[in-house]
Structure formats: structure tokens, C-alpha cells
Amino acid sequence: MKIAAAQLSCVPADIPANVRQLVALADQARSQGAELIVFPELALTGYELDALAAAPTLWTTPDDPRLDALRSTGIATVVNCAVPTDGPLPAIGTYVYDANGDLLTTYLKQHLYENEQGIFTPGDQDGRFEFNGLRFALATCFDNHFPDLTARGAADGCDVHLASSLYGTGNGIQERATLYPSIAKDTNLHVVLANHVGPSGPWTGCGGGALWAPDGTLLTEADDHSTTVAIADIP
């Protein structure tokens, strides 16, 4: 199946505007034959931590009507956003919808980066789902820096590792370029990275949404400045 890794510049704390961008990217990916698209970390709002801490209206539930247009694109979507929990703090969560818009799974980021602590609550369960004959593992940005988490996906029979992330310019460029092929080689999984491009909170995303083969070979890679998708076939 063909899988798309999306990258975009989010409109700060504007869910309707960002949903319109995600819909356009999903349509672009579907028109090129992709059956599933992965979006970056906090794609519905951008990495706007102060706004997310102050405004629970920016948190989204799986059936949030603001996502109706995205769930209706006819392609499976992997959407990362702030989600409510049973406690006072939200989590950084990933909703996975199938091509009919039905929820397949929810994953909550387990390893919070330093500036996320105290704003979000961490998850404690690994993310898994099956779609079109493949088994997928989910991870969000800093999660991917923990080999025990990525190794569990391989041990659990997964075929593809999906990473919704934010890597910035500067050190993030080299970090992005070395970490993800290493995950592919270490786990023997296909790896898909969705990243921001342009400003997002305190960072400037470096783009480079990409897919790697299990031996670490780069299959496809987006540029460092466009709102676009990178698409490759996962056999």
C-alpha cells in the first residue's frame, strides 16, 4: 500500500484553518494513490503549548465535529492533537481513522519533552492498529528517542512505524536525518516521519517528511520549505 507523510506550516491555535490544510493534503495524497496519511505532532493547532494550556477548547475528542471534513476524505488519517484525559491535563494524542472515518485507535504520547511536562499528562500504553493487511506502531516525536519503545513494535509483529513529530532547523536537521533510518535498521520496520515545516510555536520545522525501508534506505523525502506530502509504496 502507498503511505503519505505530510508536512505543513500550521496556523497557530486555529483548528478550522489547520483542518482545511490537512484535508487538502489528504486529498493530494489520495489523488496520488495513497491509502493512509500521517500528519505531524499537534497538527491541529501547531506546537502552541501556552495556548493549549490556557484553552481546553483547543483539545479535541475523537468525534469532534471540527474533524468531520478530514474524516470524510476517503483516506485513512493519523492525526496528532491535544486530547482530554480523565485528569486536569490533556495528553498529546494520536487518533487513527480508517478511510470511512471510523476510529481505529487512540495513542497517547508516553515520553514528554521537557517543555511539555506540567502541560500534558503522559500515556502508558503502546499504540497499535491494523489496516489493509499491515500492522502499525505509533510514536510521537520524543517517543522515538527511546529504543525500548520502538523495539516493542517489532516484537509485537508490526510492519510499519509511524512517527508524528516536530524537528526544527539547526540541530534538528541532523537529528531527524540520523534517528529515523536507525530505527528502521534496528527494528527491521518501514518508518514514516511526518514533520512541520516553517514556524510552529518556539520552533521552525525543518520539513523533510520521509519514508525509509527496513534496511534504512530512504524511499522518499519532502523538501525543507513546502506544504506537501511524501509518498512511497510499502510492500
Short mmCIF file of C-alpha atoms in Angstrom, two decimals:
data_model
loop_
_atom_site.label_atom_id
_atom_site.label_comp_id
_atom_site.label_asym_id
_atom_site.label_seq_id
_atom_site.Cartn_x
_atom_site.Cartn_y
_atom_site.Cartn_z
CA MET A 1 0.00 0.00 0.00
CA LYS A 2 1.07 3.59 -0.54
CA ILE A 3 1.57 5.73 2.59
CA ALA A 4 1.95 9.51 2.71
CA ALA A 5 3.94 11.58 5.19
CA ALA A 6 2.57 15.11 5.39
CA GLN A 7 4.32 18.34 6.32
CA LEU A 8 2.79 21.78 6.75
CA SER A 9 3.05 25.16 8.45
CA CYS A 10 0.21 25.25 10.96
CA VAL A 11 -1.88 28.33 11.65
CA PRO A 12 -1.28 28.96 15.37
CA ALA A 13 -4.14 27.67 17.54
CA ASP A 14 -6.64 27.69 14.67
CA ILE A 15 -8.21 24.24 14.33
CA PRO A 16 -10.60 25.04 11.43
CA ALA A 17 -7.79 26.61 9.37
CA ASN A 18 -5.48 23.67 10.01
CA VAL A 19 -8.19 21.11 9.25
CA ARG A 20 -8.59 22.78 5.86
CA GLN A 21 -4.86 22.30 5.27
CA LEU A 22 -4.99 18.67 6.39
CA VAL A 23 -7.96 18.00 4.12
CA ALA A 24 -6.07 19.46 1.16
CA LEU A 25 -3.04 17.29 1.94
CA ALA A 26 -5.21 14.20 2.37
CA ASP A 27 -6.86 14.91 -0.99
CA GLN A 28 -3.44 15.37 -2.59
CA ALA A 29 -2.22 12.07 -1.14
CA ARG A 30 -5.36 10.16 -2.16
CA SER A 31 -5.15 11.53 -5.71
CA GLN A 32 -1.64 10.01 -5.90
CA GLY A 33 -2.85 6.62 -4.76
CA ALA A 34 -2.05 6.78 -1.05
CA GLU A 35 -4.34 4.85 1.30
CA LEU A 36 -3.07 6.33 4.57
CA ILE A 37 -1.60 9.71 5.52
CA VAL A 38 0.36 10.63 8.65
CA PHE A 39 0.34 14.20 10.00
CA PRO A 40 2.90 15.91 12.29
CA GLU A 41 2.75 16.37 16.05
CA LEU A 42 -0.03 18.73 17.20
CA ALA A 43 -1.06 19.25 13.59
CA LEU A 44 -4.47 20.69 14.53
CA THR A 45 -3.03 23.67 16.40
CA GLY A 46 0.69 23.83 15.80
CA TYR A 47 3.10 23.45 18.71
CA GLU A 48 1.39 26.21 20.67
CA LEU A 49 1.83 25.00 24.24
CA ASP A 50 0.73 28.19 26.02
CA ALA A 51 -2.48 28.31 24.02
CA LEU A 52 -3.17 24.63 24.60
CA ALA A 53 -2.63 25.02 28.35
CA ALA A 54 -4.96 28.01 28.53
CA ALA A 55 -7.77 26.93 26.22
CA PRO A 56 -9.42 23.49 26.58
CA THR A 57 -11.47 24.42 23.52
CA LEU A 58 -8.31 23.55 21.57
CA TRP A 59 -8.45 19.97 22.85
CA THR A 60 -10.27 17.53 20.58
CA THR A 61 -12.22 14.32 21.15
CA PRO A 62 -12.37 11.52 18.55
CA ASP A 63 -15.85 12.58 17.41
CA ASP A 64 -15.15 16.33 17.39
CA PRO A 65 -17.27 17.78 14.57
CA ARG A 66 -14.38 20.06 13.61
CA LEU A 67 -12.74 16.92 12.19
CA ASP A 68 -15.73 15.86 10.08
CA ALA A 69 -14.23 17.14 6.82
CA LEU A 70 -10.97 15.28 7.49
CA ARG A 71 -12.77 12.06 8.35
CA SER A 72 -14.65 12.34 5.05
CA THR A 73 -11.63 12.45 2.72
CA GLY A 74 -11.77 8.75 1.82
CA ILE A 75 -8.24 8.05 3.06
CA ALA A 76 -7.07 6.72 6.43
CA THR A 77 -5.66 9.53 8.59
CA VAL A 78 -3.23 9.62 11.52
CA VAL A 79 -3.95 12.90 13.35
CA ASN A 80 -1.98 14.16 16.35
CA CYS A 81 -3.52 16.78 18.66
CA ALA A 82 -4.20 17.72 22.27
CA VAL A 83 -6.81 15.36 23.72
CA PRO A 84 -8.73 15.44 27.01
CA THR A 85 -7.99 12.87 29.72
CA ASP A 86 -9.64 11.81 32.96
CA GLY A 87 -7.41 14.29 34.82
CA PRO A 88 -6.98 18.06 34.64
CA LEU A 89 -4.27 17.98 31.96
CA PRO A 90 -4.64 16.95 28.33
CA ALA A 91 -2.42 14.44 26.57
CA ILE A 92 -0.64 14.64 23.23
CA GLY A 93 -2.75 12.10 21.42
CA THR A 94 -3.00 10.43 18.05
CA TYR A 95 -6.33 9.48 16.54
CA VAL A 96 -6.26 6.98 13.68
CA TYR A 97 -9.30 6.92 11.39
CA ASP A 98 -9.93 4.47 8.58
CA ALA A 99 -11.00 5.51 5.09
CA ASN A 100 -14.63 5.63 6.23
CA GLY A 101 -13.82 7.97 9.10
CA ASP A 102 -14.21 5.34 11.81
CA LEU A 103 -11.79 5.44 14.75
CA LEU A 104 -9.27 2.58 14.70
CA THR A 105 -7.24 3.51 17.77
CA THR A 106 -6.05 6.31 20.05
CA TYR A 107 -2.46 6.61 21.22
CA LEU A 108 -1.16 8.96 23.93
CA LYS A 109 2.47 10.14 23.80
CA GLN A 110 4.42 8.35 26.52
CA HIS A 111 7.64 10.36 26.67
CA LEU A 112 7.04 14.08 27.15
CA TYR A 113 9.75 16.52 26.13
CA GLU A 114 10.96 18.87 28.88
CA ASN A 115 8.75 21.84 27.97
CA GLU A 116 5.67 19.57 27.67
CA GLN A 117 5.88 18.37 31.26
CA GLY A 118 3.35 20.05 33.52
CA ILE A 119 1.21 20.93 30.49
CA PHE A 120 0.37 17.40 29.35
CA THR A 121 -0.01 14.04 31.03
CA PRO A 122 1.89 11.07 29.55
CA GLY A 123 0.28 7.94 28.23
CA ASP A 124 1.21 4.45 29.39
CA GLN A 125 0.08 2.18 26.53
CA ASP A 126 1.71 1.43 23.19
CA GLY A 127 -0.16 2.40 20.02
CA ARG A 128 -1.10 -0.33 17.56
CA PHE A 129 -3.58 -0.80 14.75
CA GLU A 130 -4.11 -2.94 11.66
CA PHE A 131 -5.11 -1.60 8.28
CA ASN A 132 -5.17 -3.20 4.82
CA GLY A 133 -3.20 -6.23 5.94
CA LEU A 134 -0.41 -4.34 7.71
CA ARG A 135 0.22 -3.85 11.42
CA PHE A 136 1.31 -0.38 12.54
CA ALA A 137 3.14 1.04 15.56
CA LEU A 138 2.63 4.66 16.65
CA ALA A 139 5.08 7.07 18.28
CA THR A 140 5.13 10.83 18.77
CA CYS A 141 8.35 12.85 18.40
CA PHE A 142 10.37 12.34 21.62
CA ASP A 143 8.99 8.79 21.92
CA ASN A 144 11.21 7.87 19.00
CA HIS A 145 14.33 8.56 21.07
CA PHE A 146 13.59 5.58 23.35
CA PRO A 147 14.79 2.33 21.76
CA ASP A 148 12.70 0.19 24.10
CA LEU A 149 9.53 1.78 22.70
CA THR A 150 10.49 1.34 19.07
CA ALA A 151 11.73 -2.21 19.71
CA ARG A 152 8.36 -3.20 21.18
CA GLY A 153 6.74 -2.50 17.82
CA ALA A 154 8.98 -5.03 16.11
CA ALA A 155 8.48 -7.57 18.90
CA ASP A 156 4.72 -7.11 18.56
CA GLY A 157 4.71 -8.09 14.90
CA CYS A 158 4.37 -4.63 13.39
CA ASP A 159 5.31 -3.90 9.80
CA VAL A 160 5.41 -0.07 9.84
CA HIS A 161 6.45 2.51 12.44
CA LEU A 162 4.61 5.85 12.18
CA ALA A 163 6.12 8.98 13.75
CA SER A 164 4.21 12.25 14.12
CA SER A 165 6.96 14.70 15.02
CA LEU A 166 8.41 18.19 15.16
CA TYR A 167 12.08 18.60 14.26
CA GLY A 168 13.38 22.11 13.86
CA THR A 169 16.13 23.80 11.97
CA GLY A 170 19.61 23.72 13.48
CA ASN A 171 20.39 20.51 15.37
CA GLY A 172 17.02 19.06 14.45
CA ILE A 173 18.06 18.64 10.83
CA GLN A 174 20.83 16.17 11.61
CA GLU A 175 18.82 14.53 14.38
CA ARG A 176 15.93 13.85 12.03
CA ALA A 177 18.23 12.55 9.30
CA THR A 178 20.05 10.04 11.52
CA LEU A 179 17.44 8.83 14.02
CA TYR A 180 14.77 7.50 11.69
CA PRO A 181 16.91 5.37 9.36
CA SER A 182 18.49 3.95 12.52
CA ILE A 183 15.05 3.00 13.84
CA ALA A 184 14.31 1.28 10.52
CA LYS A 185 17.54 -0.72 10.62
CA ASP A 186 17.30 -1.59 14.32
CA THR A 187 13.67 -2.72 14.17
CA ASN A 188 13.52 -4.03 10.58
CA LEU A 189 10.37 -1.94 10.07
CA HIS A 190 9.34 0.59 7.47
CA VAL A 191 9.44 4.03 9.09
CA VAL A 192 7.25 7.01 8.22
CA LEU A 193 8.03 10.52 9.54
CA ALA A 194 5.62 13.46 9.35
CA ASN A 195 7.19 16.80 10.30
CA HIS A 196 6.41 20.50 10.49
CA VAL A 197 7.85 22.95 8.00
CA GLY A 198 8.10 26.61 9.00
CA PRO A 199 7.22 28.24 12.34
CA SER A 200 5.43 26.19 15.00
CA GLY A 201 5.47 27.64 18.50
CA PRO A 202 9.09 28.26 19.54
CA TRP A 203 10.48 26.10 16.73
CA THR A 204 10.88 26.33 12.97
CA GLY A 205 10.17 22.94 11.44
CA CYS A 206 12.81 21.68 9.03
CA GLY A 207 10.44 19.67 6.82
CA GLY A 208 11.87 16.52 5.30
CA GLY A 209 8.82 14.32 5.77
CA ALA A 210 10.04 10.93 4.65
CA LEU A 211 9.72 7.15 4.46
CA TRP A 212 12.51 4.60 4.98
CA ALA A 213 12.77 0.91 4.11
CA PRO A 214 13.60 -1.64 6.84
CA ASP A 215 17.31 -1.53 5.93
CA GLY A 216 17.37 2.24 6.45
CA THR A 217 17.25 3.12 2.75
CA LEU A 218 15.47 6.42 2.11
CA LEU A 219 12.44 5.77 -0.11
CA THR A 220 11.18 9.32 -0.48
CA GLU A 221 11.72 12.70 1.18
CA ALA A 222 9.98 16.07 1.00
CA ASP A 223 11.85 19.36 0.78
CA ASP A 224 12.57 21.84 3.58
CA HIS A 225 10.04 24.53 2.67
CA SER A 226 6.81 23.21 1.09
CA THR A 227 3.44 22.20 2.47
CA THR A 228 3.27 18.83 0.76
CA VAL A 229 3.28 15.05 1.06
CA ALA A 230 5.99 12.45 0.53
CA ILE A 231 4.57 9.13 -0.70
CA ALA A 232 6.09 5.67 -1.01
CA ASP A 233 4.83 2.14 -1.52
CA ILE A 234 5.04 -0.22 1.45
CA PRO A 235 5.10 -3.79 0.07
#
